[in-house]
């Protein structure tokens, strides 16, 4: 076989099947070299560009992650500071709540003592009165004996619970104290025996205290009390607690009662239709002591009511409610 000049063409035989004919395809030699080369170069280029793209994406992702991380760290720092601040406030509040609790305890103890004093004077027997009203006083004390150890449970819930409990205690005090003040005032009044209750149903004053024209003589005369008109048989009330000094009858006063009050004052009730107490008898404020009438030196049904202070009649009106 001689050396033929190198052919510019190459023949490709394509065998499809055993029974079919062989196809011959002639292609130029440079094309056979060029096509794979171009393909190879294209693939290489693609790989290089993909690598470049992925490294760029990775870099930007890393940058974003770093930025987010910095932001998160700033947020965490803020939160930690806020938590520290809140913890500090909580400690302060807990200390304050402990202080408040102690103060409320003191007030409650004073309230307890006041209630005991009131009970003692109200009944005149401290033992029975303490037994009579155990609810209020023992209830108050009980609430405070069960003091929680605030220091050992510094938590928001514990402090909230403390405040809720203290608020309830203060509310209970606000509810109880006015009633106690009323009781104390009532005791003071009964102890001092100052007459203050209006002694009749009717409030119609027909003659006031002081100088006036006498209804019988028509001459100037001193009226030592007030006249309150009313219906015969109307109840007459004791203006204050005291002792019946005199329950009697005289031509001028008619049926009359004099009550001696513990503070030194006397109240006089005249022209009564009926006397319902006896000399020496103790009366309470508001107790019915007789019936309104027109006995003695009287022109019609009325009560002559008089207050005597150190043996001198004084205007009763300022004493009456
Ligand atoms: Zn009179």
Tab-separated table of C-alpha atoms and ligand atoms in Angstrom:
chain	number	residue	atom	x	y	z
A	1	UNK	CA	0.000	0.000	0.000
A	2	UNK	CA	1.554	3.155	-1.108
A	3	UNK	CA	1.469	6.327	0.772
A	4	UNK	CA	-1.450	8.235	-0.602
A	5	UNK	CA	-1.559	11.913	-0.013
A	6	UNK	CA	-3.345	12.651	3.144
A	7	UNK	CA	-7.075	12.923	2.307
A	8	UNK	CA	-8.919	16.093	3.410
A	9	UNK	CA	-12.064	13.993	3.898
A	10	UNK	CA	-12.953	11.321	6.362
A	11	UNK	CA	-15.598	8.683	5.768
A	12	UNK	CA	-17.934	7.697	8.616
A	13	UNK	CA	-19.711	4.347	8.259
A	14	UNK	CA	-23.040	4.176	9.985
A	15	UNK	CA	-24.293	0.623	10.708
A	16	UNK	CA	-27.961	0.788	11.606
A	17	UNK	CA	-28.891	-2.889	11.630
A	18	UNK	CA	-27.557	-6.139	10.307
A	19	UNK	CA	-30.207	-6.309	7.583
A	20	UNK	CA	-29.972	-2.748	6.486
A	21	UNK	CA	-27.446	-1.136	4.259
A	22	UNK	CA	-24.397	0.714	5.532
A	23	UNK	CA	-24.573	4.497	5.269
A	24	UNK	CA	-21.472	6.394	4.409
A	25	UNK	CA	-21.087	9.946	5.546
A	26	UNK	CA	-18.164	11.958	4.373
A	27	UNK	CA	-17.036	14.784	6.555
A	28	UNK	CA	-14.060	17.104	6.331
A	29	UNK	CA	-11.190	16.310	8.654
A	30	UNK	CA	-10.820	19.789	10.244
A	31	UNK	CA	-14.507	19.653	11.182
A	32	UNK	CA	-13.961	16.408	13.069
A	33	UNK	CA	-11.261	18.112	15.146
A	34	UNK	CA	-12.959	21.491	15.463
A	35	UNK	CA	-16.386	20.366	16.719
A	36	UNK	CA	-15.179	18.486	19.835
A	37	UNK	CA	-12.657	21.214	20.493
A	38	UNK	CA	-15.339	23.881	20.395
A	39	UNK	CA	-17.572	21.739	22.582
A	40	UNK	CA	-14.751	21.223	25.056
A	41	UNK	CA	-13.984	24.918	25.159
A	42	UNK	CA	-17.662	25.768	25.626
A	43	UNK	CA	-18.026	23.347	28.499
A	44	UNK	CA	-14.840	24.657	30.116
A	45	UNK	CA	-16.103	28.205	29.753
A	46	UNK	CA	-19.401	27.249	31.283
A	47	UNK	CA	-17.665	25.574	34.227
A	48	UNK	CA	-15.457	28.598	34.804
A	49	UNK	CA	-18.363	31.025	34.675
A	50	UNK	CA	-20.409	28.822	37.015
A	51	UNK	CA	-17.523	28.741	39.437
A	52	UNK	CA	-17.196	32.508	39.277
A	53	UNK	CA	-20.926	32.964	39.793
A	54	UNK	CA	-21.070	30.613	42.761
A	55	UNK	CA	-18.068	32.205	44.454
A	56	UNK	CA	-19.671	35.635	43.965
A	57	UNK	CA	-22.992	34.415	45.410
A	58	UNK	CA	-21.228	32.833	48.366
A	59	UNK	CA	-19.403	36.083	49.077
A	60	UNK	CA	-22.584	38.153	49.035
A	61	UNK	CA	-24.397	35.594	51.205
A	62	UNK	CA	-21.551	35.698	53.708
A	63	UNK	CA	-21.735	39.476	53.737
A	64	UNK	CA	-25.501	39.402	54.352
A	65	UNK	CA	-25.065	36.849	57.122
A	66	UNK	CA	-22.433	38.998	58.824
A	67	UNK	CA	-24.699	42.041	58.613
A	68	UNK	CA	-27.652	40.116	60.076
A	69	UNK	CA	-25.436	38.741	62.796
A	70	UNK	CA	-24.292	42.246	63.771
A	71	UNK	CA	-27.905	43.445	63.898
A	72	UNK	CA	-28.926	40.459	66.003
A	73	UNK	CA	-26.077	41.061	68.412
A	74	UNK	CA	-27.192	44.676	68.819
A	75	UNK	CA	-30.770	43.539	69.528
A	76	UNK	CA	-29.569	40.948	72.035
A	77	UNK	CA	-27.437	43.577	73.786
A	78	UNK	CA	-30.450	45.920	74.002
A	79	UNK	CA	-32.630	43.141	75.376
A	80	UNK	CA	-30.028	42.154	77.935
A	81	UNK	CA	-29.827	45.749	79.110
A	82	UNK	CA	-33.603	45.959	79.309
A	83	UNK	CA	-33.706	42.732	81.324
A	84	UNK	CA	-31.013	44.063	83.692
A	85	UNK	CA	-33.007	47.277	84.136
A	86	UNK	CA	-36.211	45.360	84.792
A	87	UNK	CA	-34.470	43.084	87.271
A	88	UNK	CA	-33.163	46.110	89.106
A	89	UNK	CA	-36.644	47.656	89.182
A	90	UNK	CA	-38.069	44.390	90.409
A	91	UNK	CA	-35.583	44.261	93.260
A	92	UNK	CA	-36.454	47.860	94.183
A	93	UNK	CA	-40.186	47.164	93.985
A	94	UNK	CA	-39.805	44.050	96.074
A	95	UNK	CA	-38.006	46.056	98.745
A	96	UNK	CA	-40.722	48.730	98.586
A	97	UNK	CA	-43.466	46.147	98.812
A	98	UNK	CA	-41.780	44.704	101.898
A	99	UNK	CA	-41.680	48.165	103.438
A	100	UNK	CA	-45.327	48.813	102.543
A	101	UNK	CA	-46.330	45.470	103.946
A	102	UNK	CA	-44.643	46.353	107.224
A	103	UNK	CA	-46.401	49.732	107.350
A	104	UNK	CA	-49.784	48.187	106.582
A	105	UNK	CA	-49.131	45.686	109.339
A	106	UNK	CA	-48.548	48.533	111.815
A	107	UNK	CA	-51.734	50.332	110.713
A	108	UNK	CA	-53.657	47.101	110.956
A	109	UNK	CA	-52.366	46.531	114.493
A	110	UNK	CA	-53.469	50.045	115.449
A	111	UNK	CA	-56.854	49.336	113.874
A	112	UNK	CA	-57.028	46.193	115.970
A	113	UNK	CA	-56.220	48.122	119.143
A	114	UNK	CA	-58.788	50.780	118.287
A	115	UNK	CA	-61.423	48.105	117.727
A	116	UNK	CA	-60.608	46.591	121.126
A	117	UNK	CA	-60.982	49.998	122.799
A	118	UNK	CA	-64.288	50.541	121.012
A	119	UNK	CA	-65.524	47.103	122.041
A	120	UNK	CA	-64.487	47.711	125.643
A	121	UNK	CA	-66.393	50.960	125.944
A	122	UNK	CA	-69.315	49.838	123.830
A	123	UNK	CA	-70.184	46.969	126.123
A	124	UNK	CA	-68.408	48.008	129.311
A	125	UNK	CA	-66.838	44.576	129.439
A	126	UNK	CA	-63.716	43.975	127.420
A	127	UNK	CA	-63.809	40.198	127.713
A	128	UNK	CA	-67.333	39.734	126.425
A	129	UNK	CA	-66.865	42.367	123.754
A	130	UNK	CA	-63.711	40.687	122.463
A	131	UNK	CA	-65.609	37.453	122.314
A	132	UNK	CA	-68.567	39.186	120.722
A	133	UNK	CA	-66.627	40.500	117.734
A	134	UNK	CA	-63.796	38.080	117.088
A	135	UNK	CA	-64.280	38.216	113.345
A	136	UNK	CA	-62.859	41.623	112.547
A	137	UNK	CA	-59.870	41.665	114.857
A	138	UNK	CA	-58.709	38.075	114.455
A	139	UNK	CA	-59.231	38.283	110.705
A	140	UNK	CA	-56.929	41.300	110.418
A	141	UNK	CA	-54.212	39.711	112.519
A	142	UNK	CA	-54.427	36.437	110.614
A	143	UNK	CA	-53.851	38.071	107.284
A	144	UNK	CA	-50.527	39.410	108.419
A	145	UNK	CA	-49.191	36.457	110.360
A	146	UNK	CA	-49.002	34.622	107.041
A	147	UNK	CA	-46.283	36.947	105.700
A	148	UNK	CA	-44.415	35.452	102.772
A	149	UNK	CA	-40.646	35.591	102.685
A	150	UNK	CA	-40.349	38.225	99.987
A	151	UNK	CA	-36.543	37.991	99.747
A	152	UNK	CA	-36.553	34.338	98.892
A	153	UNK	CA	-38.940	34.752	95.977
A	154	UNK	CA	-37.882	37.768	93.991
A	155	UNK	CA	-39.999	37.246	90.944
A	156	UNK	CA	-42.500	39.359	89.091
A	157	UNK	CA	-45.358	37.061	90.015
A	158	UNK	CA	-44.465	37.142	93.713
A	159	UNK	CA	-44.297	40.944	93.701
A	160	UNK	CA	-47.578	41.184	91.816
A	161	UNK	CA	-49.145	38.815	94.348
A	162	UNK	CA	-47.799	40.960	97.195
A	163	UNK	CA	-49.259	44.101	95.680
A	164	UNK	CA	-52.598	42.416	95.035
A	165	UNK	CA	-52.703	41.234	98.643
A	166	UNK	CA	-51.764	44.655	99.997
A	167	UNK	CA	-54.346	46.289	97.782
A	168	UNK	CA	-56.997	43.914	99.137
A	169	UNK	CA	-55.927	44.687	102.711
A	170	UNK	CA	-56.105	48.427	102.117
A	171	UNK	CA	-59.530	48.053	100.519
A	172	UNK	CA	-60.715	46.064	103.532
A	173	UNK	CA	-59.361	48.775	105.855
A	174	UNK	CA	-61.082	51.499	103.854
A	175	UNK	CA	-64.256	49.506	104.291
A	176	UNK	CA	-63.844	48.928	108.051
A	177	UNK	CA	-62.321	52.175	109.301
A	178	UNK	CA	-65.308	54.499	108.613
A	179	UNK	CA	-67.570	52.150	110.593
A	180	UNK	CA	-65.045	52.189	113.427
A	181	UNK	CA	-64.903	55.978	113.358
A	182	UNK	CA	-68.710	56.071	113.604
A	183	UNK	CA	-68.601	53.670	116.530
A	184	UNK	CA	-65.892	55.709	118.249
A	185	UNK	CA	-67.914	58.904	117.761
A	186	UNK	CA	-71.023	57.242	119.126
A	187	UNK	CA	-69.040	56.062	122.147
A	188	UNK	CA	-67.556	59.503	122.666
A	189	UNK	CA	-71.016	61.015	122.530
A	190	UNK	CA	-72.502	58.514	124.954
A	191	UNK	CA	-69.472	58.825	127.249
A	192	UNK	CA	-69.590	62.576	127.277
A	193	UNK	CA	-73.352	62.289	127.537
A	194	UNK	CA	-73.823	65.398	125.465
A	195	UNK	CA	-77.520	65.552	124.558
A	196	UNK	CA	-77.859	65.857	120.804
A	197	UNK	CA	-81.008	64.040	119.719
A	198	UNK	CA	-84.076	66.050	118.784
A	199	UNK	CA	-86.556	64.976	121.516
A	200	UNK	CA	-89.827	64.873	119.538
A	201	UNK	CA	-91.301	63.681	116.254
A	202	UNK	CA	-92.358	67.198	115.292
A	203	UNK	CA	-89.677	69.723	114.461
A	204	UNK	CA	-91.974	72.753	114.648
A	205	UNK	CA	-90.554	75.182	117.199
A	206	UNK	CA	-93.231	77.558	118.459
A	207	UNK	CA	-91.091	79.483	120.927
A	208	UNK	CA	-87.320	79.907	121.076
A	209	UNK	CA	-84.851	80.376	123.911
A	210	UNK	CA	-84.513	83.872	125.378
A	211	UNK	CA	-86.680	86.849	126.156
A	212	UNK	CA	-90.262	86.821	124.911
A	213	UNK	CA	-93.730	88.038	125.786
A	214	UNK	CA	-95.199	85.649	128.338
A	215	UNK	CA	-98.283	83.934	126.798
A	216	UNK	CA	-100.233	84.262	130.071
A	217	UNK	CA	-99.175	87.615	131.557
A	218	UNK	CA	-98.347	89.236	128.157
A	219	UNK	CA	-95.349	90.773	129.900
A	220	UNK	CA	-91.678	90.382	128.944
A	221	UNK	CA	-90.289	87.203	130.377
A	222	UNK	CA	-87.297	84.945	130.011
A	223	UNK	CA	-87.989	81.629	128.261
A	224	UNK	CA	-85.438	79.131	129.548
A	225	UNK	CA	-85.916	76.576	126.784
A	226	UNK	CA	-87.606	75.927	123.451
A	227	UNK	CA	-91.235	74.946	122.817
A	228	UNK	CA	-91.885	72.306	120.166
A	229	UNK	CA	-95.519	71.768	119.229
A	230	UNK	CA	-96.887	68.298	118.524
A	231	UNK	CA	-99.744	65.863	119.010
A	232	UNK	CA	-100.790	64.671	122.448
A	233	UNK	CA	-99.307	61.212	122.957
A	234	UNK	CA	-96.318	61.725	120.618
A	235	UNK	CA	-93.231	59.958	122.005
A	236	UNK	CA	-90.649	62.035	123.864
A	237	UNK	CA	-87.072	60.822	123.396
A	238	UNK	CA	-84.137	61.267	125.724
A	239	UNK	CA	-81.727	63.605	123.945
A	240	UNK	CA	-78.753	61.675	125.314
A	241	UNK	CA	-77.742	58.849	127.612
A	242	UNK	CA	-77.980	59.592	131.311
A	243	UNK	CA	-79.816	59.053	134.558
A	244	UNK	CA	-83.297	60.278	135.471
A	245	UNK	CA	-82.658	62.892	138.148
A	246	UNK	CA	-86.287	63.740	138.666
A	247	UNK	CA	-89.608	62.491	137.266
A	248	UNK	CA	-92.369	64.481	138.896
A	249	UNK	CA	-95.279	66.924	138.603
A	250	UNK	CA	-95.532	70.632	139.428
A	251	UNK	CA	-98.298	73.216	138.757
A	252	UNK	CA	-96.097	75.187	136.352
A	253	UNK	CA	-94.077	72.374	134.677
A	254	UNK	CA	-96.891	69.823	134.637
A	255	UNK	CA	-95.479	66.312	134.321
A	256	UNK	CA	-91.758	66.770	133.879
A	257	UNK	CA	-88.532	64.786	133.649
A	258	UNK	CA	-84.965	65.962	134.336
A	259	UNK	CA	-82.167	63.789	132.965
A	260	UNK	CA	-78.609	64.148	134.253
A	261	UNK	CA	-76.032	63.436	131.513
A	262	UNK	CA	-72.519	62.154	132.331
A	263	UNK	CA	-70.816	65.236	130.899
A	264	UNK	CA	-72.598	67.489	133.436
A	265	UNK	CA	-75.460	68.793	131.327
A	266	UNK	CA	-79.110	68.302	132.219
A	267	UNK	CA	-82.105	68.112	129.873
A	268	UNK	CA	-85.557	69.066	131.077
A	269	UNK	CA	-88.807	67.859	129.484
A	270	UNK	CA	-92.045	69.585	130.578
A	271	UNK	CA	-95.843	69.555	130.102
A	272	UNK	CA	-95.823	65.794	129.432
A	273	UNK	CA	-99.052	63.869	129.077
A	274	UNK	CA	-97.371	60.817	130.570
A	275	UNK	CA	-94.071	59.962	132.309
A	276	UNK	CA	-92.620	56.556	131.378
A	277	UNK	CA	-89.427	56.479	133.494
A	278	UNK	CA	-88.649	56.574	137.204
A	279	UNK	CA	-86.224	58.672	139.209
A	280	UNK	CA	-82.789	57.008	139.312
A	281	UNK	CA	-83.388	55.022	136.136
A	282	UNK	CA	-80.662	54.933	133.492
A	283	UNK	CA	-81.756	55.887	130.016
A	284	UNK	CA	-80.081	55.584	126.651
A	285	UNK	CA	-80.016	58.157	123.936
A	286	UNK	CA	-83.264	57.978	121.954
A	287	UNK	CA	-85.117	56.002	124.591
A	288	UNK	CA	-88.809	56.925	124.925
A	289	UNK	CA	-89.240	58.568	128.346
A	290	UNK	CA	-92.800	59.891	128.116
A	291	UNK	CA	-95.615	61.247	125.961
A	292	UNK	CA	-96.177	64.776	124.709
A	293	UNK	CA	-98.963	66.667	126.450
A	294	UNK	CA	-100.215	70.034	127.660
A	295	UNK	CA	-100.026	69.700	131.446
A	296	UNK	CA	-99.067	72.588	133.768
A	297	UNK	CA	-98.706	76.152	132.592
A	298	UNK	CA	-99.352	75.410	128.899
A	299	UNK	CA	-101.579	76.864	126.194
A	300	UNK	CA	-101.627	73.728	124.010
A	301	UNK	CA	-99.897	70.409	123.227
A	302	UNK	CA	-96.148	71.000	123.136
A	303	UNK	CA	-92.886	69.984	124.706
A	304	UNK	CA	-90.856	72.515	126.643
A	305	UNK	CA	-87.290	71.317	126.193
A	306	UNK	CA	-84.505	72.855	128.216
A	307	UNK	CA	-80.742	72.322	128.567
A	308	UNK	CA	-79.118	73.292	131.863
A	309	UNK	CA	-75.399	73.784	132.082
A	310	UNK	CA	-73.840	74.416	135.521
A	311	UNK	CA	-77.281	75.294	136.910
A	312	UNK	CA	-77.927	77.871	134.177
A	313	UNK	CA	-80.316	77.327	131.271
A	314	UNK	CA	-78.629	77.589	127.865
A	315	UNK	CA	-80.001	77.627	124.323
A	316	UNK	CA	-80.710	73.974	123.485
A	317	UNK	CA	-80.690	74.414	119.687
A	318	UNK	CA	-76.895	74.340	119.201
A	319	UNK	CA	-76.808	70.957	120.955
A	320	UNK	CA	-79.445	69.336	118.794
A	321	UNK	CA	-78.849	67.573	115.500
B	1	LIG	ZN1	-91.592	76.690	127.191
